[in-house]
Short mmCIF file of C-alpha atoms and ligand atoms in Angstrom, two decimals:
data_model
loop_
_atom_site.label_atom_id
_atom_site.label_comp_id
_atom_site.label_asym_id
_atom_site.label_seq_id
_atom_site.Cartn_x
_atom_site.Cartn_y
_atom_site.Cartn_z
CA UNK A 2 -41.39 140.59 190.58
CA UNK A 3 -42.09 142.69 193.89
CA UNK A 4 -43.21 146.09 193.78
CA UNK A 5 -41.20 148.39 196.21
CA UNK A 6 -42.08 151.74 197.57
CA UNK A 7 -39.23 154.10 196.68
CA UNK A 8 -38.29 157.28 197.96
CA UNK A 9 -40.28 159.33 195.18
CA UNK A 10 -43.27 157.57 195.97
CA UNK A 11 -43.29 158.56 199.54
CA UNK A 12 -42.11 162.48 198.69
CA UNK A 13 -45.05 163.08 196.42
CA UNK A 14 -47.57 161.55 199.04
CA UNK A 15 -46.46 163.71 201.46
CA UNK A 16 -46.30 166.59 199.40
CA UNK A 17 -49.74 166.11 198.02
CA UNK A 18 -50.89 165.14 201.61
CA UNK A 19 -49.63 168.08 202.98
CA UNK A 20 -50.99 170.58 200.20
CA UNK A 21 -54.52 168.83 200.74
CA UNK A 22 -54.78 169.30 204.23
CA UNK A 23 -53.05 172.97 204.26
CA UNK A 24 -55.79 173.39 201.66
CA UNK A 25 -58.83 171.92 203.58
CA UNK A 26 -58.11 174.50 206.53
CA UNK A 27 -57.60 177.50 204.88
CA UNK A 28 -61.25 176.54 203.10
CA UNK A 29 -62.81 175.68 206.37
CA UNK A 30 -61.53 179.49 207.97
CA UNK A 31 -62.64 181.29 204.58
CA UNK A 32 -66.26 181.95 202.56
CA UNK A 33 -68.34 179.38 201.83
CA UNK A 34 -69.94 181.10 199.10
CA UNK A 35 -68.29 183.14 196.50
CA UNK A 36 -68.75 187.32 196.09
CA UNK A 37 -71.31 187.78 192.97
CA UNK A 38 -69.14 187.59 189.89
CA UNK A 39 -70.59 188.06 186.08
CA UNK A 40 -69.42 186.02 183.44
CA UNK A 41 -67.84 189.67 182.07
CA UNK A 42 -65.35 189.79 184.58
CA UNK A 43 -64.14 185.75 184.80
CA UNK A 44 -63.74 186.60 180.54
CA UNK A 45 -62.35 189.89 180.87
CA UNK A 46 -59.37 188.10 183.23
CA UNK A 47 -58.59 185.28 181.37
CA UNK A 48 -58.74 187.14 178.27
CA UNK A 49 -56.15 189.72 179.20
CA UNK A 50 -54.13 186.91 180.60
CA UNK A 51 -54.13 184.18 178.51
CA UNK A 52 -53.56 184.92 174.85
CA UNK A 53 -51.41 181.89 175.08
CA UNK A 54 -49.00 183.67 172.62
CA UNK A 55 -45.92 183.74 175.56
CA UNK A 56 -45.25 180.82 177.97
CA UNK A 57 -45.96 181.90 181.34
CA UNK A 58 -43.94 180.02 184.40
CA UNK A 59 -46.00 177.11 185.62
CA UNK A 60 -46.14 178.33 189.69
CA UNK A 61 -47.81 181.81 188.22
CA UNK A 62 -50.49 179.88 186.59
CA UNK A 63 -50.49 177.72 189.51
CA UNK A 64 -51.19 180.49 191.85
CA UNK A 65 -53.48 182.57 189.48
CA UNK A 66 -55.85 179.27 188.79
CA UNK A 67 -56.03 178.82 192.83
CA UNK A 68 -57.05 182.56 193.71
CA UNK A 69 -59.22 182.07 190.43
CA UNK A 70 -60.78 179.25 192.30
CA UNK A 71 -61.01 180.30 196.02
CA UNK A 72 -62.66 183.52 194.86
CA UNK A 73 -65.57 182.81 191.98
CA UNK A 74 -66.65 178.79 193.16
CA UNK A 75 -68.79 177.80 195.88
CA UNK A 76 -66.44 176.00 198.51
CA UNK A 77 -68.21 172.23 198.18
CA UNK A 78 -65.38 171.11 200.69
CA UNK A 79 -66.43 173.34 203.08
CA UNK A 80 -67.35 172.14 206.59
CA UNK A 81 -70.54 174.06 206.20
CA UNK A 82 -71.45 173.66 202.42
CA UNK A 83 -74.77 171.21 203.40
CA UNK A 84 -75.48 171.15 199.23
CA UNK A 85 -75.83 168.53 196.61
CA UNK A 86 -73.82 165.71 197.02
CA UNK A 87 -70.41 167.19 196.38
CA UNK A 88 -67.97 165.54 199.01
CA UNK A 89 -65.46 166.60 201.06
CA UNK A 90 -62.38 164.81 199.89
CA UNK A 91 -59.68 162.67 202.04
CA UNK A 92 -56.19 164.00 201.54
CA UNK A 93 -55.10 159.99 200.53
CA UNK A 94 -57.97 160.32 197.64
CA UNK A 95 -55.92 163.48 196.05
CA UNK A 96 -53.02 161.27 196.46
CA UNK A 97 -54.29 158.62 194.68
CA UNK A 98 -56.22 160.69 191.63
CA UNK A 99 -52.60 162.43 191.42
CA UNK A 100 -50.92 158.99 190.86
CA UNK A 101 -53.49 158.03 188.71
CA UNK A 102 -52.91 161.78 186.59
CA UNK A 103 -48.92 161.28 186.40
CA UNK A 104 -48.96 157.65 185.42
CA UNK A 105 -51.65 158.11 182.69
CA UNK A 106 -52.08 154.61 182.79
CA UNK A 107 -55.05 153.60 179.83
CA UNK A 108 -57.41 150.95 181.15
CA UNK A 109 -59.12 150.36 177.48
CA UNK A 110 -57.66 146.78 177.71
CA UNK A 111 -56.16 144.35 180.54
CA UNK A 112 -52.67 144.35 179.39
CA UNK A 113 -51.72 147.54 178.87
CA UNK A 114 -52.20 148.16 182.17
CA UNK A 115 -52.53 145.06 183.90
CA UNK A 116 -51.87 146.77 187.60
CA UNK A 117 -54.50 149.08 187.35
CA UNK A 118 -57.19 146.67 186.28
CA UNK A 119 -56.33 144.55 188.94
CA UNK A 120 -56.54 147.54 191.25
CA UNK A 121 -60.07 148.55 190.23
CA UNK A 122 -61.26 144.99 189.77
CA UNK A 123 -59.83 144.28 193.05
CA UNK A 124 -61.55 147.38 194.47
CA UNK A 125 -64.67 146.43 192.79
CA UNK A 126 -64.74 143.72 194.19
CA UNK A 127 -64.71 144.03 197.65
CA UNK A 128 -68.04 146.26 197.22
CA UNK A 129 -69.76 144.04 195.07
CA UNK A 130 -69.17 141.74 198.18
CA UNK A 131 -70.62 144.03 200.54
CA UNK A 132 -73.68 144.24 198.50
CA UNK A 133 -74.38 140.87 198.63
CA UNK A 134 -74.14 140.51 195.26
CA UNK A 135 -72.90 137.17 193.26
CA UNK A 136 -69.51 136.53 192.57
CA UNK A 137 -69.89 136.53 188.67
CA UNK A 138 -71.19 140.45 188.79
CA UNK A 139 -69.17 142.25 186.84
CA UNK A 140 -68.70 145.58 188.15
CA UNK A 141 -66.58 148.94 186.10
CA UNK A 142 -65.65 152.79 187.39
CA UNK A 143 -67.57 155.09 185.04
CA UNK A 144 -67.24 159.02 184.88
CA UNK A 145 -70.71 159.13 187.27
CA UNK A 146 -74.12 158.05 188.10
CA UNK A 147 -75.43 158.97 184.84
CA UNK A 148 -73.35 157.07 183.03
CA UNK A 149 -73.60 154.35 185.56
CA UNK A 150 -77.40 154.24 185.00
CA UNK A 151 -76.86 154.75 181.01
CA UNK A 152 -75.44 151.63 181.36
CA UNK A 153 -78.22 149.87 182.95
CA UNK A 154 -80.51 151.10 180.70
CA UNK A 155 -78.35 149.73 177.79
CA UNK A 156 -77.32 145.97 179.33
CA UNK A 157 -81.72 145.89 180.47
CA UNK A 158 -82.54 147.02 176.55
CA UNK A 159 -79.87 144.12 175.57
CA UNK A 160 -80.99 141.33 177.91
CA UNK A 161 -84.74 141.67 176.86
CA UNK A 162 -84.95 142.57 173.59
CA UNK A 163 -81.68 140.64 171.78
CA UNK A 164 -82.54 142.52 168.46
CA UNK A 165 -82.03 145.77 170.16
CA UNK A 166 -77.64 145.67 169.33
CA UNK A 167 -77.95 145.12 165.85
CA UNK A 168 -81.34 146.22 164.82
CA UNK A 169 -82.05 149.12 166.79
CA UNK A 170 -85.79 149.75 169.02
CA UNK A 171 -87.43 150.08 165.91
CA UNK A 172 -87.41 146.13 165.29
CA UNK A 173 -88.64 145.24 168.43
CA UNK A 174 -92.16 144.77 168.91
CA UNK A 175 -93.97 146.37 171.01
CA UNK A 176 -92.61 149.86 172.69
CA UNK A 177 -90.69 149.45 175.31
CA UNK A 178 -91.20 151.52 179.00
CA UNK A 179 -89.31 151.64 182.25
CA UNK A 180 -90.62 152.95 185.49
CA UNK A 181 -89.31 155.34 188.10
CA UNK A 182 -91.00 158.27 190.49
CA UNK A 183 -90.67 161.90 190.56
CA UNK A 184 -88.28 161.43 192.97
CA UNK A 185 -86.08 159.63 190.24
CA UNK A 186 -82.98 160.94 188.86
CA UNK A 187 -83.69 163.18 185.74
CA UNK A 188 -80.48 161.35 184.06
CA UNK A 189 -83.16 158.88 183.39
CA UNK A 190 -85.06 161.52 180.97
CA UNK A 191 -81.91 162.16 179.05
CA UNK A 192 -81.05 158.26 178.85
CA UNK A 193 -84.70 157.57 177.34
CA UNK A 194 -83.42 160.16 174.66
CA UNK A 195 -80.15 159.07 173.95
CA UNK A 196 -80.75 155.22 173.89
CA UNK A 197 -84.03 155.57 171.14
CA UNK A 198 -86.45 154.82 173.73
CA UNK A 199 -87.74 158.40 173.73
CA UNK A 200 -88.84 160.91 176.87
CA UNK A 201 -92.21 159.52 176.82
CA UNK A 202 -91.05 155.32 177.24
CA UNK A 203 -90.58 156.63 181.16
CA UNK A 204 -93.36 155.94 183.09
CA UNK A 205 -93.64 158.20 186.58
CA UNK A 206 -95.25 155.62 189.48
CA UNK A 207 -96.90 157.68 192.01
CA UNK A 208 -95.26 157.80 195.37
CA UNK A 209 -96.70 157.35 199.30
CA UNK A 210 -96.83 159.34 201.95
CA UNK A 211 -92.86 159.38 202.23
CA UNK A 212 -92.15 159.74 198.44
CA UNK A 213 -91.61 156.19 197.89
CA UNK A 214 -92.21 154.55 194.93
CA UNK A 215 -96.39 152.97 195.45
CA UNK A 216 -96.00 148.82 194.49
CA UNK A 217 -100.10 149.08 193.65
CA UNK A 218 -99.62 152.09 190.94
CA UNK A 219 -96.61 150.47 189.81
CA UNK A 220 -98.39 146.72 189.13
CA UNK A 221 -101.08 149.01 187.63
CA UNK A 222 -99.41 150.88 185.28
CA UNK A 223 -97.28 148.07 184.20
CA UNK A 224 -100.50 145.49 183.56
CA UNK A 225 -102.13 148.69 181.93
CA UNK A 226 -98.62 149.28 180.06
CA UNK A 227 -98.99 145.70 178.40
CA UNK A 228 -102.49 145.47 177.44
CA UNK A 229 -102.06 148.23 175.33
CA UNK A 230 -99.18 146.57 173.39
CA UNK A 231 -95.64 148.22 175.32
CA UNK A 232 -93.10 146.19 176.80
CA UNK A 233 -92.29 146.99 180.23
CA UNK A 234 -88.63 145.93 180.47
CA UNK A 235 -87.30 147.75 183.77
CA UNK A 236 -88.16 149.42 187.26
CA UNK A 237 -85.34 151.58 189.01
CA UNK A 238 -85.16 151.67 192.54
CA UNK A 239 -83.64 154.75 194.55
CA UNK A 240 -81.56 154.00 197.63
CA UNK A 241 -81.13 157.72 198.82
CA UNK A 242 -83.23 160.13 196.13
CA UNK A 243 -81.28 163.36 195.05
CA UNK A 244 -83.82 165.41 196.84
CA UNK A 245 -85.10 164.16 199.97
CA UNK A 246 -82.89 160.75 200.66
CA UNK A 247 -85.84 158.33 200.28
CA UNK A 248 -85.16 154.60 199.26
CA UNK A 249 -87.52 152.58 197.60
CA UNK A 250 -89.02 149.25 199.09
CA UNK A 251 -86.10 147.04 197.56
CA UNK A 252 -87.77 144.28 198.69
CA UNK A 253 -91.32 144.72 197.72
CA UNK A 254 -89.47 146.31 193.93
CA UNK A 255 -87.40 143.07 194.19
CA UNK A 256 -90.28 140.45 194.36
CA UNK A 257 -92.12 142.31 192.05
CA UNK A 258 -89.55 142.59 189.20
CA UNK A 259 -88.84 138.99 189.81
CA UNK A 260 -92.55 138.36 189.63
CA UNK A 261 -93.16 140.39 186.53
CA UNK A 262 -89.71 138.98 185.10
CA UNK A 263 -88.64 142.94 184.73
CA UNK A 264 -84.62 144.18 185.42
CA UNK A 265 -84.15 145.95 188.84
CA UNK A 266 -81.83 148.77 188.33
CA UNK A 267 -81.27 150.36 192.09
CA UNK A 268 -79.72 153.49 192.11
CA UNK A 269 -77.66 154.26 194.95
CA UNK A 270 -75.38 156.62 193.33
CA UNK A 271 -75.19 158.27 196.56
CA UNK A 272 -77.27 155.96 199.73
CA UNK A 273 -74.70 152.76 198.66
CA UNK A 274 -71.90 153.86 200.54
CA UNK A 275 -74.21 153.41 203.81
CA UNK A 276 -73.92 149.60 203.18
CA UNK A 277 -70.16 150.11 204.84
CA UNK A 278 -72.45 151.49 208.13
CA UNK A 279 -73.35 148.56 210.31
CA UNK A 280 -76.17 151.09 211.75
CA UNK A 281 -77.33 151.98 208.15
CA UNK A 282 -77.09 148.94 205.79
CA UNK A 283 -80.21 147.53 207.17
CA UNK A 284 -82.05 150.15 205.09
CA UNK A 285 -80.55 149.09 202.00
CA UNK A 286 -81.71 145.36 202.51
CA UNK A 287 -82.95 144.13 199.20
CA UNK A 288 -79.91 145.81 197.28
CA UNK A 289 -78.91 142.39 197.06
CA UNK A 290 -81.78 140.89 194.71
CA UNK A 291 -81.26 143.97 192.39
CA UNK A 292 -79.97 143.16 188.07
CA UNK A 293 -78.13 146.51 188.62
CA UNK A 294 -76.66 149.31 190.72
CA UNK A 295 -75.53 152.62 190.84
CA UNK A 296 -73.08 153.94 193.11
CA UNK A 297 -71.15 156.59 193.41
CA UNK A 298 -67.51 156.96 194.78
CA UNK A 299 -67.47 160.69 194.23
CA UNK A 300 -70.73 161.32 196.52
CA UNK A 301 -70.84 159.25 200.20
CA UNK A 302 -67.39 157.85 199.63
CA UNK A 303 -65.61 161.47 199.62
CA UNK A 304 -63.20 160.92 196.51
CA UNK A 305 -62.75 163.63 193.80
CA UNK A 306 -64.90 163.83 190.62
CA UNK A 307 -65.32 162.09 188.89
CA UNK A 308 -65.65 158.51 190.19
CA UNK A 309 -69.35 156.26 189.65
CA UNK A 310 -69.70 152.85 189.62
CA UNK A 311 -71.32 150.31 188.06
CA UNK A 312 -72.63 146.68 188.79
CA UNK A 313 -74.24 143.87 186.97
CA UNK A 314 -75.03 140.55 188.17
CA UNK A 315 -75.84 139.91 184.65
CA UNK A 316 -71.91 139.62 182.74
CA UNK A 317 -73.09 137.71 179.35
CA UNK A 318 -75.46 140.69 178.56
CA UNK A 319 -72.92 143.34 179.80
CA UNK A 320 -70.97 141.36 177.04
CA UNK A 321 -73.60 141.37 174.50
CA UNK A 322 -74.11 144.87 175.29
CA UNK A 323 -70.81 146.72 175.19
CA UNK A 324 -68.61 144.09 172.71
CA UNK A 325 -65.85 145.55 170.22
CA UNK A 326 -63.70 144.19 168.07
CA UNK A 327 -61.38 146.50 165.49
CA UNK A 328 -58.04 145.59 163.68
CA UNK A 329 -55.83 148.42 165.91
CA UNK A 330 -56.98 147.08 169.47
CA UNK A 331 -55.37 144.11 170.56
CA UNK A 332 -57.55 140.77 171.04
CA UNK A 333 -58.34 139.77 174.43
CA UNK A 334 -55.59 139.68 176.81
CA UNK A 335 -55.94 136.43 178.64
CA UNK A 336 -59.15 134.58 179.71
CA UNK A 337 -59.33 135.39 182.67
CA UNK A 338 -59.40 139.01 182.19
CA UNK A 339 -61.71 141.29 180.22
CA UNK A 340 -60.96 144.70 178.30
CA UNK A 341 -62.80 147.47 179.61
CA UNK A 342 -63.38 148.85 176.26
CA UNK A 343 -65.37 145.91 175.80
CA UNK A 344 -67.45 145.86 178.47
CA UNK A 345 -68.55 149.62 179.06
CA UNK A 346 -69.32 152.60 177.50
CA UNK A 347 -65.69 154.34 177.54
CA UNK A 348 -62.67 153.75 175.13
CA UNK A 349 -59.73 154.98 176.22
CA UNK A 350 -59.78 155.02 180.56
CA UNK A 351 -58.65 157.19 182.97
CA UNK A 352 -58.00 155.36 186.40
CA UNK A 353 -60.58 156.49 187.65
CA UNK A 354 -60.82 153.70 190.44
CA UNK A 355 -57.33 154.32 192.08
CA UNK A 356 -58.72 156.95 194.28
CA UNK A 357 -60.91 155.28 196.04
CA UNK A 358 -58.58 152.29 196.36
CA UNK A 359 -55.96 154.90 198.31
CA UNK A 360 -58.55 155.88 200.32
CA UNK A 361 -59.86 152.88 201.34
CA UNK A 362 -56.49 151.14 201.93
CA UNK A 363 -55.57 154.33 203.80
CA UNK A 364 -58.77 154.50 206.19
CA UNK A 365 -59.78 150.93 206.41
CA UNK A 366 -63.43 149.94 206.21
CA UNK A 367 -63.98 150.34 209.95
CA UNK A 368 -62.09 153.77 209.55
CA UNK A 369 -64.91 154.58 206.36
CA UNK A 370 -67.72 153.15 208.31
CA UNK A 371 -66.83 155.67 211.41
CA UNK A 372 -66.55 158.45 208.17
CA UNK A 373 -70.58 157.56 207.34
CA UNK A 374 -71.90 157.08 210.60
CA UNK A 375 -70.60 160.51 211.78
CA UNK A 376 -72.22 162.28 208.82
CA UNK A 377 -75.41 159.88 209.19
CA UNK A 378 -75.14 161.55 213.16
CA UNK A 379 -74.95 165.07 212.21
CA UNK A 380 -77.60 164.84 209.79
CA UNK A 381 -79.53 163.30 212.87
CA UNK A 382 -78.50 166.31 214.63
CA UNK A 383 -79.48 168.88 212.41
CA UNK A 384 -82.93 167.29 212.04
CA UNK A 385 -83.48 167.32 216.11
CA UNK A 386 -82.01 171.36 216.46
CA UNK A 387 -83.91 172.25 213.60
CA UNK A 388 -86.91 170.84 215.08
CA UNK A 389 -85.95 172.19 218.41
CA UNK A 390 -85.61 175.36 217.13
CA UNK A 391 -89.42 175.47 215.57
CA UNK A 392 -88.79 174.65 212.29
CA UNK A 393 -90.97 171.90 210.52
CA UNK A 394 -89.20 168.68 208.83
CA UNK A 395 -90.46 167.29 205.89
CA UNK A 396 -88.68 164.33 204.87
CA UNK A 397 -87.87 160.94 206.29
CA UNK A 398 -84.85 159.33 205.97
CA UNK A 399 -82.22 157.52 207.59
CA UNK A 400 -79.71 159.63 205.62
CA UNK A 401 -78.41 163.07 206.47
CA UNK A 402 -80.53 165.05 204.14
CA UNK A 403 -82.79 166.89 205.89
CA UNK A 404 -85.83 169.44 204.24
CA UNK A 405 -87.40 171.55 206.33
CA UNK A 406 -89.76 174.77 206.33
CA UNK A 407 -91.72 176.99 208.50
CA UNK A 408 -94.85 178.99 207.80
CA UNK A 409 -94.09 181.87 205.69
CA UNK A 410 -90.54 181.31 204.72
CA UNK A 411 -89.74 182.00 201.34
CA UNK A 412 -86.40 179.71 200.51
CA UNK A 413 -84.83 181.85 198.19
CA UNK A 414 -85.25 185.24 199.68
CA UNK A 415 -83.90 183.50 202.81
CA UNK A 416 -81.01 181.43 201.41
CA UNK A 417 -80.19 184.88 199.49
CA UNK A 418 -79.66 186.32 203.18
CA UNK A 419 -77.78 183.14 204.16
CA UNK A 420 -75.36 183.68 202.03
CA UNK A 421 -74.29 187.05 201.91
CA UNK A 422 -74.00 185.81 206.09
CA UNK A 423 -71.71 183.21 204.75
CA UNK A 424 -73.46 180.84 207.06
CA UNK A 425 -73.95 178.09 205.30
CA UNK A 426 -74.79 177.07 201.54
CA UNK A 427 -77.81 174.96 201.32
CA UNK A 428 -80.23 174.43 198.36
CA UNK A 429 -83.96 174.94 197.59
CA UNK A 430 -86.03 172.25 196.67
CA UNK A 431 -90.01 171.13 195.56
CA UNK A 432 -91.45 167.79 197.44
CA UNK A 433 -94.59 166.36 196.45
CA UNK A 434 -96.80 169.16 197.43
CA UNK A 435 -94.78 171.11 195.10
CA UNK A 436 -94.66 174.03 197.83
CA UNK A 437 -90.48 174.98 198.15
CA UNK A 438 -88.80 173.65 201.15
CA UNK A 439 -85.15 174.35 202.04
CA UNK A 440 -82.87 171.16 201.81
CA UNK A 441 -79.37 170.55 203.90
CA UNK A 442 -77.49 167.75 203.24
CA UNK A 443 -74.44 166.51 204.78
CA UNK A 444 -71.66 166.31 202.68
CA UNK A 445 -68.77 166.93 204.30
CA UNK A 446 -66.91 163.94 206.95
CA UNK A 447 -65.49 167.02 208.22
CA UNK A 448 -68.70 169.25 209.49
CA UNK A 449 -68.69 168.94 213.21
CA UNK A 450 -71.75 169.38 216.13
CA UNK A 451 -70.38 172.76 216.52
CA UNK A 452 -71.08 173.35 212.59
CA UNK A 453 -74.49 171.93 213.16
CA UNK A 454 -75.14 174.15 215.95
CA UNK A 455 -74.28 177.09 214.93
CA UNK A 456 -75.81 176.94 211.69
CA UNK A 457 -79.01 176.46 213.11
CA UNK A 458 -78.28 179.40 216.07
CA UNK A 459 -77.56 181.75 213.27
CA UNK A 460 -80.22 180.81 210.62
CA UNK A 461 -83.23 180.48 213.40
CA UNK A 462 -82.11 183.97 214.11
CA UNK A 463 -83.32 185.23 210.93
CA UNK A 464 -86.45 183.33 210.01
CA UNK A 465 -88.58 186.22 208.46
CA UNK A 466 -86.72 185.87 204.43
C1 PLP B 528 -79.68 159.39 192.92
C2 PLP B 528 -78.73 159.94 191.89
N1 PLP B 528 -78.52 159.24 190.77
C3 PLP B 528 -77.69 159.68 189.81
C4 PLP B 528 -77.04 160.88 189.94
C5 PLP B 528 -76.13 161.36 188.83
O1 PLP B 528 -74.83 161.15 189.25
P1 PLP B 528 -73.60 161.95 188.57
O2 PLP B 528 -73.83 163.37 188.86
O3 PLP B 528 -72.43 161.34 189.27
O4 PLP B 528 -73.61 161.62 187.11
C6 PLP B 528 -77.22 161.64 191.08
C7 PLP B 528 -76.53 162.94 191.25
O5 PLP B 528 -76.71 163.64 192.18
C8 PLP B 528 -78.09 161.16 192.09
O6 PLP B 528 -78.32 161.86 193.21
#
């Protein structure tokens, strides 16, 4: 059978096209950050409102949720929102997350939706390609990077201690630890809680200079770690830390782990998209060598939430790890195929993957490499007028993340007075030194030099918060 593109097909896309980009510049021309609402008011609206006692017609509600939304959010698609690593989107990702919504397609097993498996695994991949890893990797969309990295944590326990699935952690011997930095994700905390392991199996290796993770505390802690009776089972890498964009030596983590015979989890929830950037990827070299990896598609690769990623070079113990079998889900569809539900944490499935193969198919991987490299250039940017205009940068990275200070700034007093200048929305953060730095990241493909510029005119103006 061939699949034809019919005249409905092409109406909606430019419909939702059209909607996304009338959307994205009336954002851009509007406030970044919202007037100061309480949680009174938000209440008192949709309690008079919605009793849900009468229907009311679907374009009221329509309009109503939109002003709800333009007025009492932060605009994270704004050309100046330099926050945490919520993207701009690309008008073909809407597209393809609105598919994905009117279909409904459930990707629990192969055959009940054998096109959009094939899409994702398709989709898949082509990355797992890109990062060098082995063809047998098996690779699924999750909600996120924590669930991405839950699942790491989960096919690592599996692998190395087989009595973990039916038994539990309290039949292995020995207690089992995993290592990561301060600079780690905190998703790691709440994993060691919800897997058994406990808060206290995490094990924080001291960093350098740069905040990255130190190979001589990390051999020490893990030959300390065994000869007092714990089983070291994993080390996670960052390739771009939430914080300050550091990555880990891969290589050096890489060698070790295979050394120590310990799982490398690397997560690039959001750094992994720069492996599309023939200028970046270098940095990510070692990515390659890793058990696991996080990435993202709802960070660096500018899709809608919410879209993570997860790959394993290691399929029999993603198996052993996430196998099912009840009377009222079919068996498995054909052999060469494999049930989601089955092989990751979810059940039922949204699509999540389909956005990211619109937007890919749409741009091209040249056009998504151009994408990266011009944020990776404005970040570069903002670190040399920020420098130019006396402030102080305190983090190294390739990656457009940059943390700065000067002497006597206090972050929040002066992001308070950004804000109510609607210059910008930027964040707050503690480095190693613990002293608060301010942090701008560059999330949007769409912030331009004159952004850059002008951000830095207007906030250099004010330096006294
Ligand atoms: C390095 C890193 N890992 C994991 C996560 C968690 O990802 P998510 O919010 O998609 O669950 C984040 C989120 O910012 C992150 O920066």
């Amino acid at each position: 059978m061939t699949v034809q593109a019919n005249g409905q097909g092409i109406m909606l896309f430019d419909h939702v096209r059209a909607a996304a980009e009338e959307l994205e510049s009336r954002l851009a021309s509007g406030p970044i950050v919202p007037a100061a609402v309480s949680p009174e008011e938000i209440r008192r609206h949709l309690a008079s409102h919605y009793d849900f006692a009468a229907p009311i017609a679907l374009n009221a509600v329509g309009a109503d949720v939109e002003r709800m939304l333009r007025c009492w959010q932060v605009q994270v698609t704004h050309p100046r929102y330099f926050g945490l690593f919520n993207p701009s989107v690309t008008p073909a990702s809407v597209v393809g997350d609105t598919l994905a919504a009117m279909y409904n397609p459930q990707l629990a097993t192969w055959r009940t939706s054998p096109a959009a498996n094939e899409i994702e695994r398709h989709t898949l991949g082509w990355l797992t390609r890109k990062f060098g890893l082995p063809a047998e990797t098996v690779a699924t969309f999750t909600n996120g990077g924590a669930e991405a990295n839950l699942s790491a944590v989960i096919v690592a326990l599996t692998r190395t201690f087989p009595e973990y699935g039916d038994h539990g952690l309290q039949r292995v011997s020995g207690v089992p630890t995993f290592y990561v930095t301060s600079q780690t994700h905190h998703s790691f905390y709440k994993i060691a809680h919800m897997t058994g392991l406990g808060r206290a199996a995490v094990r924080t290796v001291a960093t350098d200079e740069r905040l990255k993770m130190d190979l001589d505390d990390l051999g020490r802690r893990v030959a300390e770690d065994r000869k007092d009776g714990c089983v070291p089972f994993m080390v996670v890498g960052t390739a771009g830390t939430t914080a300050a964009g550091i990555i880990d030596p891969l290589p050096d983590l890489a060698r070790f782990c295979e050394s120590e015979r310990l799982w490398l989890h690397v997560d690039a929830a959001w750094g992994g998209a720069a492996i599309l950037s023939p200028r970046l990827r270098e940095h990510l070299v070692g990515i390659e060598r890793a058990d696991s990896i996080t990435c993202d598609a709802h960070k660096w690769f500018s899709v809608p939430m919410g879209a993570g990623m997860f790959f394993c070079r290691h399929p029999a113990s993603v198996d052993a790890a996430f196998h099912a079998e009840t009377c009222y889900m079919p068996g498995r569809s054909e052999e060469s195929t494999r049930d989601p539900y089955t092989t990751s944490v979810q059940w039922s499935r949204r699509f999540i993957g389909l956005k990211l193969f619109v937007a890919l198919a749409e741009r091209g991987e040249q056009g998504y490499a151009d994408q990266i490299d011009h944020q990776a250039r404005m970040g570069d940017l903002l670190r040399t007028a920020l420098e130019d205009a006396g402030w102080r940068i305190v983090n190294e990275t390739p990656l457009p993340v940059v943390c700065f200070t000067r002497d006597g700034l206090v972050p929040s007093d002066f992001l308070k007075d950004l804000f109510r200048r609607q210059i910008a929305w930027m964040s707050e953060v503690r480095l190693a030194d613990g002293a608060p730095v301010l942090r701008a990241c560059l999330t949007s493909f769409r912030t331009t030099a004159a952004d850059v510029h002008s951000v830095v005119r207007d906030m250099s103006r004010r330096t006294d918060g």
